[in-house]
PDB file of C-alpha atoms in Angstrom:
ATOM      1  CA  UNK M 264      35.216  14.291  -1.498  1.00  0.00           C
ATOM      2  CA  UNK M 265      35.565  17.592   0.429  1.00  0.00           C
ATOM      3  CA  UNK M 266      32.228  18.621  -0.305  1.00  0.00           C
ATOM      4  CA  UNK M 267      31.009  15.492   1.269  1.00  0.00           C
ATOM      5  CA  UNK M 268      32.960  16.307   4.871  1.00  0.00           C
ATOM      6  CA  UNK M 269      32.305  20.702   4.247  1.00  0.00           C
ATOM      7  CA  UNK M 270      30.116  20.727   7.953  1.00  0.00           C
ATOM      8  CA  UNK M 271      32.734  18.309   9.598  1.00  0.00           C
ATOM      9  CA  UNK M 272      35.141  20.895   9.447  1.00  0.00           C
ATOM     10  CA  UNK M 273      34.893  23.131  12.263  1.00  0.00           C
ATOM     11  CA  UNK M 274      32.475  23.877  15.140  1.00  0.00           C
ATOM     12  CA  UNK M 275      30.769  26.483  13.861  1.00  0.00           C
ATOM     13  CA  UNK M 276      29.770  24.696  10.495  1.00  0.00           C
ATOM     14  CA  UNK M 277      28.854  21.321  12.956  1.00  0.00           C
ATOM     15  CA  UNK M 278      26.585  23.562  15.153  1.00  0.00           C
ATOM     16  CA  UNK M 279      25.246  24.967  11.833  1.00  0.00           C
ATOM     17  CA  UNK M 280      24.184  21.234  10.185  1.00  0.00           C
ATOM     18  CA  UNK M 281      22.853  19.730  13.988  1.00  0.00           C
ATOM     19  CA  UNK M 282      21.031  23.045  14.068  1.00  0.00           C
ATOM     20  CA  UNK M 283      19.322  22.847  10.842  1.00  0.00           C
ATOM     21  CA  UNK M 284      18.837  18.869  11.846  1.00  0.00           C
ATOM     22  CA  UNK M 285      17.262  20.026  14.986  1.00  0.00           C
ATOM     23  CA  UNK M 286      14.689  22.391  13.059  1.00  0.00           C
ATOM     24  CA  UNK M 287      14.003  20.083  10.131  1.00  0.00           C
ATOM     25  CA  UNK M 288      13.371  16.792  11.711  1.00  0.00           C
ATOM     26  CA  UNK M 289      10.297  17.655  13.467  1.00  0.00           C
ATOM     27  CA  UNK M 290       8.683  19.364  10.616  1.00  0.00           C
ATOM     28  CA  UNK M 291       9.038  16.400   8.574  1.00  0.00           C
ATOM     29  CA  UNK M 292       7.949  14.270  11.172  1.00  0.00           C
ATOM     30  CA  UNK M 293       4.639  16.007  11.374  1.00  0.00           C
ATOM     31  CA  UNK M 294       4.054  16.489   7.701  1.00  0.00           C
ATOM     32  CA  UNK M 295       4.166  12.537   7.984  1.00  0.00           C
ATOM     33  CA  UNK M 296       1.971  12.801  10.675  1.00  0.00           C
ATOM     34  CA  UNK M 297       0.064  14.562   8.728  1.00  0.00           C
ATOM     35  CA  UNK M 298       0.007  12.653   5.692  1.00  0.00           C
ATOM     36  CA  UNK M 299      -0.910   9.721   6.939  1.00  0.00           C
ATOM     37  CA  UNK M 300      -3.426  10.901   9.050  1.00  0.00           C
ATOM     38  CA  UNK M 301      -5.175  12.502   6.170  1.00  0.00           C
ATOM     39  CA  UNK M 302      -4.817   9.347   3.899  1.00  0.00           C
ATOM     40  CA  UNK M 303      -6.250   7.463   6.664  1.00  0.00           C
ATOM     41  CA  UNK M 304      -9.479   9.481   7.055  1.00  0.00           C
ATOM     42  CA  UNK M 305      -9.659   9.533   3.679  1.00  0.00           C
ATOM     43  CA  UNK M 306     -10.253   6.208   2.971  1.00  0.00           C
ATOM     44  CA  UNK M 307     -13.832   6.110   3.149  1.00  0.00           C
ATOM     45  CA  UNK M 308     -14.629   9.323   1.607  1.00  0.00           C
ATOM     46  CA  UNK M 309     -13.400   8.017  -1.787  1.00  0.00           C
ATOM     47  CA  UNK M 310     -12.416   9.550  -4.975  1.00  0.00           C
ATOM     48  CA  UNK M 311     -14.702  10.965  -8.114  1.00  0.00           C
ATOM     49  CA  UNK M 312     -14.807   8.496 -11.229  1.00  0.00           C
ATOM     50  CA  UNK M 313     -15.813   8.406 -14.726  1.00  0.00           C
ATOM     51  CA  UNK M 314     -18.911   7.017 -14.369  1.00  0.00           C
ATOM     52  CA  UNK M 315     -20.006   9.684 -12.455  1.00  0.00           C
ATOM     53  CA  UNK M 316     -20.011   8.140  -9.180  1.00  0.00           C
ATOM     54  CA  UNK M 317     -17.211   7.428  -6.825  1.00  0.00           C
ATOM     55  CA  UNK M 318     -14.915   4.901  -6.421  1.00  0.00           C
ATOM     56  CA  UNK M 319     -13.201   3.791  -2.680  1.00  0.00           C
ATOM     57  CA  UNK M 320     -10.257   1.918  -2.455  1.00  0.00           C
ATOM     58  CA  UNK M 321      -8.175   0.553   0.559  1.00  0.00           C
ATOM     59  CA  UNK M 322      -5.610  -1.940   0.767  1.00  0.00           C
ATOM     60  CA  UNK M 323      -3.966  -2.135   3.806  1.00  0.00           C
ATOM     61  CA  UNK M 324      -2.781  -5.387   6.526  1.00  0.00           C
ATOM     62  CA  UNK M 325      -4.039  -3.720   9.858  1.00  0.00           C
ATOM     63  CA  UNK M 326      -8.182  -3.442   8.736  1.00  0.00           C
ATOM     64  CA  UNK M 327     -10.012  -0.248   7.703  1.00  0.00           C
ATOM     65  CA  UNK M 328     -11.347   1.620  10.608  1.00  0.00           C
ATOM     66  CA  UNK M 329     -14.547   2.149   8.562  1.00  0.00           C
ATOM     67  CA  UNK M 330     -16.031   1.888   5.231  1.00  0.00           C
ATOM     68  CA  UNK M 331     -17.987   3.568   3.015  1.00  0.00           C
ATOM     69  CA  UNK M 332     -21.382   5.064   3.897  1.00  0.00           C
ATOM     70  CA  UNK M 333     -22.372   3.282   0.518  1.00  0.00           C
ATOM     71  CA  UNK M 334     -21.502  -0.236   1.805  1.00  0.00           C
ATOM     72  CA  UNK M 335     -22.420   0.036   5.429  1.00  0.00           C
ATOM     73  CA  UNK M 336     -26.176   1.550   4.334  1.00  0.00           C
ATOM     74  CA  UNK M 337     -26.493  -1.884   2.438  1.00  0.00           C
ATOM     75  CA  UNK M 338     -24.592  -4.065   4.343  1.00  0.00           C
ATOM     76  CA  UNK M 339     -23.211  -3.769   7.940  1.00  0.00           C
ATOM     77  CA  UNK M 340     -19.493  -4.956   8.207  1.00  0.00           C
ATOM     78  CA  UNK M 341     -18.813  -8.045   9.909  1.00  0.00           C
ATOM     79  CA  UNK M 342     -18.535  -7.274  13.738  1.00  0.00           C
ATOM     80  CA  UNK M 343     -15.573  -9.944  14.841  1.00  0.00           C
ATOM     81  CA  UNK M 344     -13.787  -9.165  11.714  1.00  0.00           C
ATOM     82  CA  UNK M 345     -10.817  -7.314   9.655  1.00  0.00           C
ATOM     83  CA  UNK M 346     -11.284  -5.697   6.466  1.00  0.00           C
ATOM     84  CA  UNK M 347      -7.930  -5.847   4.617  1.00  0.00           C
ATOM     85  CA  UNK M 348      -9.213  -4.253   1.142  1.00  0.00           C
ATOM     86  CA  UNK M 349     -11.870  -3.011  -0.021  1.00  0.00           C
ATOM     87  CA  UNK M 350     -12.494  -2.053  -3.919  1.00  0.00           C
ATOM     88  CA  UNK M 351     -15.950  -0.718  -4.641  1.00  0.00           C
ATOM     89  CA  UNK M 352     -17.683   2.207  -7.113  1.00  0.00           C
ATOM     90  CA  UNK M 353     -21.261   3.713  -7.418  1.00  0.00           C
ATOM     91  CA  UNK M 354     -22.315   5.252 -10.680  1.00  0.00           C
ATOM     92  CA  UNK M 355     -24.108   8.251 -11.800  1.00  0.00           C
ATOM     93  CA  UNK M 356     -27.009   6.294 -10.180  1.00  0.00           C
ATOM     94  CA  UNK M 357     -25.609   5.298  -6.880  1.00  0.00           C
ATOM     95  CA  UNK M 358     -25.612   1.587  -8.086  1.00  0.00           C
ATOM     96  CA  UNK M 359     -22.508  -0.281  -5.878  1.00  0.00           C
ATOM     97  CA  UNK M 360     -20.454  -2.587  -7.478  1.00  0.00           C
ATOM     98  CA  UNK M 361     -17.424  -4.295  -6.292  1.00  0.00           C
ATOM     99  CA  UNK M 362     -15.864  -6.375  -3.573  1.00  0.00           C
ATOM    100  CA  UNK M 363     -14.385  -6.372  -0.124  1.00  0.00           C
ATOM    101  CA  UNK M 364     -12.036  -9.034   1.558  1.00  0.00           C
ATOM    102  CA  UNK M 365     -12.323  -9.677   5.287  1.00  0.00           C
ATOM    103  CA  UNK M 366     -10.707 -11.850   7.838  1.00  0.00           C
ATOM    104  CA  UNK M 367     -12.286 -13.397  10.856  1.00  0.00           C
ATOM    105  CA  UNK M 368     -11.669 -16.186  13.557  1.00  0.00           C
ATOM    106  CA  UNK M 369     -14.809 -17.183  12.991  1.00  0.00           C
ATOM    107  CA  UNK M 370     -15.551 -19.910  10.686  1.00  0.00           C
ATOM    108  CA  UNK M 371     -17.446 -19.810   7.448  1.00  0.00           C
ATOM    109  CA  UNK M 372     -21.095 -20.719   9.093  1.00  0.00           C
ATOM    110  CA  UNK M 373     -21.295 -18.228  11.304  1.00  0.00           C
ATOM    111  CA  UNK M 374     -20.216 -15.504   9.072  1.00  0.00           C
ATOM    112  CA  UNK M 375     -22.767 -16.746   7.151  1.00  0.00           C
ATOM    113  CA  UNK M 376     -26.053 -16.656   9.693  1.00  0.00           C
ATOM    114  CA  UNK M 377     -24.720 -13.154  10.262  1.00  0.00           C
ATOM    115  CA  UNK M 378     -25.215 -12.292   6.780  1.00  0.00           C
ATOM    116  CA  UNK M 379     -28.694 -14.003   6.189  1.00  0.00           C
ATOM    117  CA  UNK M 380     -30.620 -11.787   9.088  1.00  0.00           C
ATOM    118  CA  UNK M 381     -32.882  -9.735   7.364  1.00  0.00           C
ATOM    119  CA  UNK M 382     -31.898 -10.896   3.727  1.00  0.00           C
ATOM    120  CA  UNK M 383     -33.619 -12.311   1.435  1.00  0.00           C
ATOM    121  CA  UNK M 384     -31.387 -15.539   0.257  1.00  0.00           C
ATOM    122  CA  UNK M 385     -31.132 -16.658  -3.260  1.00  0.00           C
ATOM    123  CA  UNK M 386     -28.284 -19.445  -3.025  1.00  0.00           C
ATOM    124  CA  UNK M 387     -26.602 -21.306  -0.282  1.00  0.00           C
ATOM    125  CA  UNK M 388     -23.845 -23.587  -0.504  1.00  0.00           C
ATOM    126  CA  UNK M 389     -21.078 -25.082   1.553  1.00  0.00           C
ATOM    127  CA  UNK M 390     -18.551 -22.068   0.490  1.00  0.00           C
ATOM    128  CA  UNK M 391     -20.940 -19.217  -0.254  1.00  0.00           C
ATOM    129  CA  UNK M 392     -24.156 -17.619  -0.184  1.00  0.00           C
ATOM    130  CA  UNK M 393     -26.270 -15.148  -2.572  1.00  0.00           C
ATOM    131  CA  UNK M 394     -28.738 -13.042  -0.843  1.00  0.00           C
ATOM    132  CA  UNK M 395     -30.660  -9.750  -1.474  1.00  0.00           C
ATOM    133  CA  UNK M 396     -30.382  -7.059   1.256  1.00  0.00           C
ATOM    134  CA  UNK M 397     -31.934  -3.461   0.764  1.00  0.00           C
ATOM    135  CA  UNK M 398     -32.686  -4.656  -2.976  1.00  0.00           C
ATOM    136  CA  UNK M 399     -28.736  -5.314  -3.827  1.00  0.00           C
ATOM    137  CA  UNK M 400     -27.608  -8.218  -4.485  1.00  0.00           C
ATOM    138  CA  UNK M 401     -25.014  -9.433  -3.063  1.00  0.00           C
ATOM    139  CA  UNK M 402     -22.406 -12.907  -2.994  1.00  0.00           C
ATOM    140  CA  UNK M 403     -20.210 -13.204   0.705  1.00  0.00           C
ATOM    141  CA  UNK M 404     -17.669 -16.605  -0.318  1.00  0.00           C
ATOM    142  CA  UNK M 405     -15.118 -18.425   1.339  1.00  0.00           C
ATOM    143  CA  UNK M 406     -11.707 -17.574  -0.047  1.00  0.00           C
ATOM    144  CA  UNK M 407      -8.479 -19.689  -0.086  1.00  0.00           C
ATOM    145  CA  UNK M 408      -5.634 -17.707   1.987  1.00  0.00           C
ATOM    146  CA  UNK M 409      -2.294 -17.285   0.163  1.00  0.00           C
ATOM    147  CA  UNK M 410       1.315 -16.835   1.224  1.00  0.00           C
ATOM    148  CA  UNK M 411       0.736 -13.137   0.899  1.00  0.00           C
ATOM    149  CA  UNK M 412      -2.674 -12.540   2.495  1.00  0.00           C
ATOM    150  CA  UNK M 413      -2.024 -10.173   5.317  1.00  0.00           C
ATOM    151  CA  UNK M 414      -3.544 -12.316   7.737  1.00  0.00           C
ATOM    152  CA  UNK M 415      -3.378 -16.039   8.283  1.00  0.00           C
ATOM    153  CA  UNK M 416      -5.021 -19.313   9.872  1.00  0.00           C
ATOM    154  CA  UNK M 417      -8.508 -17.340  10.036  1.00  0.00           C
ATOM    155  CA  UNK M 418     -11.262 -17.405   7.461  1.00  0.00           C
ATOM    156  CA  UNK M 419     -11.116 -15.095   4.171  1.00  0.00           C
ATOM    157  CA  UNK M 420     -14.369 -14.080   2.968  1.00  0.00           C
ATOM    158  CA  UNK M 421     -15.586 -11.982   0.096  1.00  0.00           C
ATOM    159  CA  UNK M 422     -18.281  -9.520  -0.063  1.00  0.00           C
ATOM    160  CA  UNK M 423     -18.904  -9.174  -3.744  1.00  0.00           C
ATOM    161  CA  UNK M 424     -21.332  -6.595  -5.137  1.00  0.00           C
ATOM    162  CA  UNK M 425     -21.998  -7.509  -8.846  1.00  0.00           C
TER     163      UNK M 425
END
């Protein structure tokens, strides 16, 4: 138990442990800083896989600032809305596959009309559409929200690259 009170002891070995206090906190505040800022960026720049490709992940409840080059150049993301996570990999051949989720206060019909412009559409229901955009196919449906979505009472949508 002494050990535990050794700075509490005197002045000089208070002074000491408030000193060393004063010098480390700020160093680990910016290496946080740092971190984070870093991981952040990062996001979109993804990682290398085995396929020889890359592969970009994000999973996060405040919306990615930006994805991929590889997704925007095919698809552009949905302007009144919040991507929440985003998995998606290219191979050796810069072939996407993969999926992103996305919230919106839109509803489901308008996210759709923003997805036909300039597509080509294969299939169109009440809860989904299939269209061809830049010769990729690609699947946007309405998703069911769960107790653990980040983000509730607005519309879930996926973007699914097969």
């Amino acid at each position: 138990m002494d050990n535990l009170f050794f700075f509490l002891k005197d002045k000089k070995r208070l002074k000491f442990l408030l000193l060393c206090i004063a010098i480390a906190a700020p160093i680990l505040i910016g290496a946080v800083l740092v971190v984070n800022y870093y991981e952040a960026n990062e996001q979109a720049a993804g990682t290398p896989n085995d396929k020889g490709g890359i592969s970009y992940y994000y999973r996060e409840s405040d919306g990615a600032k930006e994805l991929p080059k590889v997704v925007t150049n095919i698809v552009p993301n949905y302007t009144s809305g919040q991507t929440t996570y985003f998995n998606v990999s290219t191979d050796s051949k810069n072939k996407l596959g993969g999926n992103l989720y996305v919230f919106t206060k839109d509803d489901f019909a308008k996210v759709k009309e923003f997805y036909k412009q300039s597509a080509t559409i294969i299939d169109e229901s009440d809860e989904s559409l299939e269209i061809i955009k830049n010769k990729v196919k690609i699947t946007i449906s309405k998703e069911k929200i769960y107790e653990d979505d980040p983000i509730q009472n607005e519309t879930k949508f996926n973007v699914y690259f097969p």
